[in-house]
Amino acid sequence: MRIAISGAGVAGTALAYWLHRTGHTPTVIEQAPAFRSGGYMIDFWGVGYTVAQRMGLEAQILDKGYQIESVRSVGDHGQVVAALDTNIFRNLLGDDFTSLPRGDLAATIHDTIVNDVEMIYGDSITAIDQDDNSVRLTFGHAGPREFDLVIGADGLHSNVRRLVFGPDADFERYLGCKVAAAVVEGYRPRDELVYVTYAVPGRQVSRVALREDRTLALFVFRDASPEISSPKAQLHNRFADAGWECPQLLAAVDSQDSSQGDGLYFDVVSQVRMNHWSRGRVLLIGDAAGCISLLGGEGTGLAITEAYVLAGELHRAAGDHLRAFDAYEARLRPLIEAKQSNAQQLLGFFATRTRFGLWFRNLALRAMNLRMLTNLFAGTVRDDFDLPDYGI
C-alpha cells in the first residue's frame, strides 16, 4: 500500500522502516525544513530496545549511548545531598539498557530509511479527505496526492489528529509542568557519566556531560498556564534566582548559536487521552495517540514498539487495514494507559512542590540503593507486554 506518514521523528521513521521492509511504499512528510536533532536525554530499555535489536541497531545505539553511573542530587553549593547508583536499573533490566540524547536515537533510525523512503521536508498536510478506497491529501506547498492510508506520527501537537479527530483541547491533558532542553558547548563544571540534578520547590534543573565537550541541560518547572511563547523569557523568570548553577546554565543557553547547535527544545508536559486511535483510513501512533509525557521516561521506546506492532498487524491482516488497526489498538492500549498512570505518579519527583517533598524525595533516592526497596520499584520500569514475533 501507499502509506503517508506525517512526522519524521522516532515513531514516523521507525514505522517507515518496518513498512518498507514489509513491502509497502511509505512517504514521510515533515513540516521542518530538515531532519531535527536535539531534545533531552532518555533512558532506553524495555520492548523498544528489543525492537531496535530486531532492526539491527543495537551496536549503533550503544556506541552513541552513555553508561550513566549515578544520579546525583545536589544542594545550593553543589554539595551532594543524595545519590543513586544506576546499577540498580541494570539489576532490574539486565544489560539491555543505555542512556542517550533523543536526537541521537532518532538520527540512528532515520539513517536506516533515508536512501529507501521518500522524505518530504518543509511541507505539511492542510486537508485530509477520505473515502472507501483512498485518502486524498492537500499540502501547504506541493500538489494534492492520494494514498491508501495516512498515519499521524506527528507528536503531542499532532496536525493529523487536529484535522481528522478535532482540536487539541479535546485530547490533551496538561499536567501543570513545562520542560526545556538544550545542548551547550564548553560548559564547566563537567561530571562524566553522572546525571546531576538540583531542585527547589516547583523547579528542577539537571545537566549531563556529552561527548565533544558538550553538556545537555534540562529544565522542568510547574506552571499553571500551558502558554509556550517566549521560552527563554520563561526560563529566566523561573530559574534566574533558583540558586546553584542556574545563572551559568541560563547564560550558556542564551549564548549558544542555534544555527550551529541543537537549539532550545521547549514544550508543555502533557498527556494525550483518546477513546479511539483510528478513523477510517487514518490512524495515530506515538505521542499523537497516547503521549505518556516526559515524566514516563519511556515514550521513545514505546513509539518504536508501536511502529513495529502496526507494521506487523498490517502484515498479518494481509492488507485489511480495519482489522489491523483494531488489533493494533487492542494490543497496545493497556500498555499505554498503564504507562500514563505511572507517569502521573512521578510528577512529584520532577517538580516537587514543597521543601518537605524535596527532603522526602532525596531520602527515597538514597533508599533506592537498597536491593530490597529497589524491587518494589520494579513494576514501574519493567514492561508488562508480550512483544509479538510477526516474522518480518
XYZ file of C-alpha atoms in Angstrom:
392
model
C 0.000 0.000 0.000
C 0.935 3.655 -0.406
C 1.113 4.958 3.142
C 1.649 8.605 4.094
C 3.326 9.209 7.458
C 3.106 12.672 8.985
C 6.175 13.278 11.160
C 9.856 12.386 10.760
C 10.514 11.748 14.439
C 11.201 8.406 16.081
C 7.698 6.999 15.556
C 7.447 8.073 11.915
C 10.876 6.919 10.794
C 10.642 3.603 12.669
C 7.272 2.964 11.049
C 8.662 3.826 7.611
C 11.452 1.296 8.191
C 9.064 -1.545 9.019
C 6.571 -0.658 6.286
C 9.300 -0.589 3.662
C 10.669 -3.872 4.995
C 7.234 -5.495 4.615
C 6.690 -4.348 1.036
C 4.699 -1.123 1.397
C 5.596 2.283 -0.070
C 5.792 4.822 2.765
C 6.151 8.573 2.254
C 7.274 10.625 5.264
C 6.078 14.252 5.471
C 7.784 16.644 7.886
C 6.986 20.339 8.297
C 10.509 21.189 9.477
C 12.907 22.133 6.648
C 15.358 19.361 7.583
C 15.766 16.473 9.981
C 15.557 17.752 13.556
C 18.000 16.650 16.239
C 18.134 17.840 19.834
C 15.840 17.032 22.725
C 16.534 15.674 26.171
C 18.468 12.675 27.471
C 16.425 9.467 27.535
C 16.909 6.111 29.183
C 16.361 3.405 26.563
C 15.277 -0.068 27.598
C 12.338 -2.464 27.510
C 10.307 -3.525 24.482
C 11.571 -0.572 22.428
C 15.133 -1.814 22.959
C 14.059 -5.279 21.788
C 12.569 -3.804 18.607
C 15.790 -1.859 17.987
C 17.662 -5.158 18.276
C 15.345 -6.636 15.624
C 16.210 -3.649 13.424
C 19.915 -4.444 13.825
C 20.592 -1.112 15.560
C 21.799 -2.199 18.988
C 25.514 -1.738 18.292
C 24.999 1.765 16.875
C 22.776 2.796 19.768
C 25.247 1.537 22.360
C 28.048 3.352 20.518
C 26.115 6.629 20.767
C 24.864 5.921 24.280
C 26.260 6.674 27.723
C 26.510 4.190 30.568
C 25.497 6.660 33.266
C 26.928 5.555 36.610
C 24.905 7.631 39.055
C 22.127 10.153 39.559
C 23.315 12.860 41.931
C 21.082 15.378 43.723
C 22.984 18.468 44.861
C 22.340 21.453 47.127
C 22.797 25.197 46.660
C 26.604 24.988 46.802
C 26.963 21.765 44.805
C 27.164 19.528 47.847
C 25.775 16.020 47.291
C 22.544 15.523 49.225
C 21.556 12.187 47.666
C 22.947 9.798 45.050
C 21.629 6.736 43.261
C 23.843 4.043 41.758
C 22.308 3.305 38.333
C 23.434 -0.296 38.522
C 20.129 -0.880 40.268
C 18.423 -0.407 36.894
C 20.761 -2.901 35.269
C 19.980 -5.340 38.058
C 16.288 -4.913 37.195
C 16.544 -4.748 33.419
C 19.690 -6.643 32.502
C 22.238 -5.351 30.011
C 19.620 -4.069 27.542
C 19.805 -0.536 28.887
C 21.567 2.683 27.898
C 21.097 6.459 28.021
C 21.438 8.773 25.039
C 20.083 12.049 23.657
C 16.719 11.560 21.975
C 18.033 13.168 18.795
C 20.865 10.636 18.526
C 18.388 7.758 18.658
C 16.156 9.481 16.103
C 19.127 10.020 13.763
C 20.111 6.352 14.011
C 16.648 5.246 12.891
C 16.433 7.977 10.236
C 19.653 6.709 8.644
C 18.049 3.294 8.010
C 15.470 4.737 5.602
C 16.985 7.864 4.081
C 18.044 6.061 0.884
C 14.919 3.904 0.517
C 11.933 6.035 1.514
C 10.532 9.259 0.052
C 11.096 12.045 2.574
C 9.288 15.376 2.112
C 10.650 18.189 4.272
C 9.356 21.737 4.648
C 5.714 20.890 3.948
C 2.637 19.885 5.920
C -0.798 18.417 5.364
C -3.587 21.016 5.250
C -6.589 18.803 4.460
C -7.441 15.096 4.641
C -10.359 13.731 2.605
C -11.025 10.004 2.652
C -13.493 7.602 1.078
C -13.803 3.815 0.997
C -10.873 3.412 -1.366
C -8.249 6.048 -0.618
C -7.213 9.218 1.209
C -6.579 12.490 -0.627
C -4.077 14.832 0.997
C -3.752 18.534 0.350
C -0.416 20.158 1.185
C 0.734 23.631 2.056
C 3.146 23.722 -0.892
C 3.039 20.559 -3.021
C 0.110 19.472 -5.132
C -2.508 17.047 -3.768
C -1.778 13.312 -3.646
C -3.670 10.107 -2.927
C -2.644 7.364 -0.525
C -4.159 4.144 0.761
C -3.559 5.025 4.424
C -2.428 8.024 6.468
C -0.563 7.639 9.768
C -0.231 10.568 12.161
C 3.151 10.218 13.858
C 3.463 13.955 14.411
C 3.724 14.194 18.161
C 1.886 15.762 21.042
C 0.556 18.645 18.919
C -0.434 16.374 16.029
C -1.607 18.069 12.857
C -3.281 14.868 11.609
C -5.170 14.463 14.874
C -6.437 18.031 14.651
C -7.593 17.626 11.030
C -9.329 14.269 11.487
C -10.346 13.990 15.142
C -10.721 17.558 16.417
C -8.894 20.307 18.347
C -6.015 19.618 20.754
C -8.119 20.696 23.724
C -10.362 17.653 23.260
C -7.490 15.235 23.882
C -4.514 16.955 25.500
C -4.301 16.830 29.302
C -1.825 19.404 30.605
C -0.024 18.130 33.718
C 0.938 21.577 35.026
C 4.605 21.453 34.032
C 6.860 22.672 31.249
C 10.176 21.324 30.041
C 13.151 22.834 28.233
C 16.335 21.190 26.979
C 19.438 22.491 25.230
C 22.890 21.256 24.298
C 25.608 23.813 25.099
C 29.291 23.893 24.208
C 32.229 24.038 26.610
C 30.228 24.253 29.838
C 32.043 23.896 33.158
C 31.983 22.097 35.513
C 31.610 18.635 33.983
C 30.806 15.394 35.773
C 31.391 12.465 33.445
C 28.747 9.714 33.421
C 26.788 11.433 36.190
C 23.292 12.857 35.890
C 23.458 15.901 38.180
C 20.180 17.395 39.363
C 19.257 20.377 41.531
C 15.774 21.255 42.744
C 13.861 23.888 44.657
C 10.097 23.769 45.172
C 8.359 23.579 41.799
C 11.582 23.686 39.760
C 14.322 21.268 38.781
C 17.381 21.647 36.550
C 19.738 18.868 35.500
C 22.860 18.523 33.424
C 24.758 15.625 31.915
C 28.115 15.716 30.123
C 28.149 14.643 26.486
C 30.985 13.829 24.128
C 32.826 16.547 22.176
C 32.798 18.887 25.196
C 29.030 19.342 25.114
C 26.563 19.427 28.007
C 22.854 18.732 27.879
C 20.789 20.881 30.256
C 17.223 20.015 31.205
C 14.782 22.369 32.976
C 11.426 21.261 34.412
C 9.071 23.627 36.240
C 5.497 23.878 37.379
C 3.289 26.472 35.706
C -0.464 26.908 35.821
C -0.543 28.199 32.234
C 0.236 25.973 29.209
C 1.447 29.000 27.203
C 4.748 28.218 25.433
C 5.624 31.540 23.811
C 8.875 33.351 24.767
C 10.587 30.211 26.105
C 13.871 31.854 27.147
C 11.993 34.575 28.996
C 10.010 31.909 30.854
C 13.210 30.076 31.799
C 14.831 33.249 33.129
C 11.700 34.137 35.065
C 11.681 30.735 36.801
C 15.378 29.903 37.200
C 17.391 33.143 37.375
C 17.106 33.239 41.175
C 16.914 29.475 41.784
C 20.499 29.082 43.001
C 23.274 26.576 42.279
C 24.485 26.859 38.633
C 21.199 28.176 37.255
C 22.555 31.614 36.184
C 25.505 29.978 34.401
C 23.304 27.414 32.668
C 20.894 30.129 31.524
C 23.799 32.189 30.184
C 25.087 29.153 28.299
C 21.667 28.571 26.736
C 21.435 32.251 25.768
C 24.874 32.320 24.170
C 24.606 29.237 22.020
C 24.278 29.739 18.274
C 21.149 27.786 17.336
C 22.276 27.681 13.703
C 25.326 25.684 14.788
C 23.874 23.654 17.643
C 20.663 21.861 18.501
C 18.647 24.903 19.570
C 16.280 25.069 22.523
C 13.578 22.461 22.953
C 10.634 23.870 24.919
C 7.193 22.363 25.451
C 4.439 21.548 27.888
C 4.352 18.306 29.852
C 1.057 16.791 28.759
C -0.636 13.514 28.034
C -2.967 12.617 25.167
C -6.094 10.640 26.011
C -8.312 9.336 23.193
C -11.161 6.831 23.055
C -10.073 5.617 19.604
C -6.816 5.974 17.709
C -8.182 5.484 14.197
C -10.911 6.803 11.935
C -11.397 5.084 8.595
C -8.072 5.011 6.778
C -6.308 7.309 9.249
C -4.520 6.128 12.402
C -2.419 7.863 15.060
C 0.680 6.401 16.712
C 3.240 7.550 19.264
C 2.640 10.769 21.171
C -0.097 11.782 18.715
C -2.309 8.959 20.012
C -1.229 8.349 23.599
C 1.557 10.617 24.797
C 2.634 9.480 28.265
C 4.727 12.660 28.781
C 8.381 13.226 29.556
C 7.736 12.051 33.110
C 7.101 8.492 31.973
C 10.661 8.120 30.737
C 9.818 5.588 28.015
C 7.898 7.456 25.328
C 10.597 6.946 22.696
C 10.804 3.199 23.297
C 7.026 2.940 23.150
C 6.981 4.822 19.831
C 9.411 2.307 18.327
C 7.294 -0.543 19.697
C 4.107 0.916 18.244
C 5.723 1.275 14.821
C 6.745 -2.381 14.824
C 3.353 -3.624 16.031
C 1.427 -1.543 13.493
C 3.537 -2.805 10.593
C 3.245 -6.339 11.957
C -0.546 -6.190 12.267
C -0.859 -4.796 8.716
C 1.322 -7.680 7.531
C -0.727 -10.224 9.477
C -4.036 -8.779 8.213
C -2.884 -9.038 4.574
C -3.982 -5.511 3.687
C -7.206 -5.366 5.715
C -6.406 -2.073 7.426
C -9.538 -2.023 9.613
C -8.690 -5.410 11.056
C -5.056 -4.346 11.535
C -5.971 -1.038 13.203
C -8.324 -2.772 15.651
C -5.744 -5.436 16.518
C -3.051 -2.790 16.953
C -5.123 -0.748 19.379
C -6.353 -3.768 21.350
C -2.782 -4.967 21.814
C -1.219 -1.635 22.808
C -3.868 0.362 24.665
C -3.455 -1.451 28.027
C 0.318 -0.852 27.937
C -0.010 2.843 27.052
C -2.655 3.504 29.706
C -0.533 1.799 32.382
C 2.490 3.909 31.411
C 0.384 7.083 31.548
C -0.755 6.215 35.055
C 2.850 5.625 36.186
C 3.954 8.935 34.659
C 1.379 10.909 36.629
C 2.666 9.369 39.853
C 6.201 10.571 39.025
C 5.208 14.225 38.686
C 6.320 14.942 42.240
C 9.840 13.648 41.544
C 10.474 16.085 38.686
C 8.787 19.159 40.141
C 8.331 18.692 43.876
C 6.030 21.330 45.393
C 7.470 21.771 48.900
C 10.781 21.654 50.766
C 9.495 18.721 52.783
C 8.737 16.993 49.489
C 12.312 17.621 48.351
C 13.668 16.183 51.601
C 11.500 13.087 51.198
C 12.467 12.721 47.532
C 16.164 12.742 48.411
C 15.520 10.219 51.167
C 13.767 7.965 48.652
C 16.635 8.394 46.174
C 19.133 7.183 48.783
C 16.868 4.343 49.860
C 16.606 3.012 46.315
C 20.218 1.880 46.559
C 18.950 -0.915 48.800
C 18.151 -4.005 46.718
C 15.041 -4.885 48.725
C 13.467 -1.454 48.153
C 14.536 -1.398 44.520
C 12.443 -4.488 43.829
C 9.368 -2.540 44.950
C 10.124 -0.059 42.154
C 10.427 -2.761 39.506
C 6.827 -2.586 38.343
C 7.229 0.996 37.118
C 10.184 0.211 34.836
C 9.572 -3.304 33.574
C 7.279 -3.623 30.577
C 4.291 -5.895 31.100
C 3.967 -6.621 27.385
C 4.407 -9.712 25.241
C 6.093 -8.441 22.081
C 4.784 -10.446 19.116
C 7.026 -12.049 16.507
C 5.395 -11.206 13.184
C 8.063 -12.920 11.140
C 9.030 -9.683 9.416
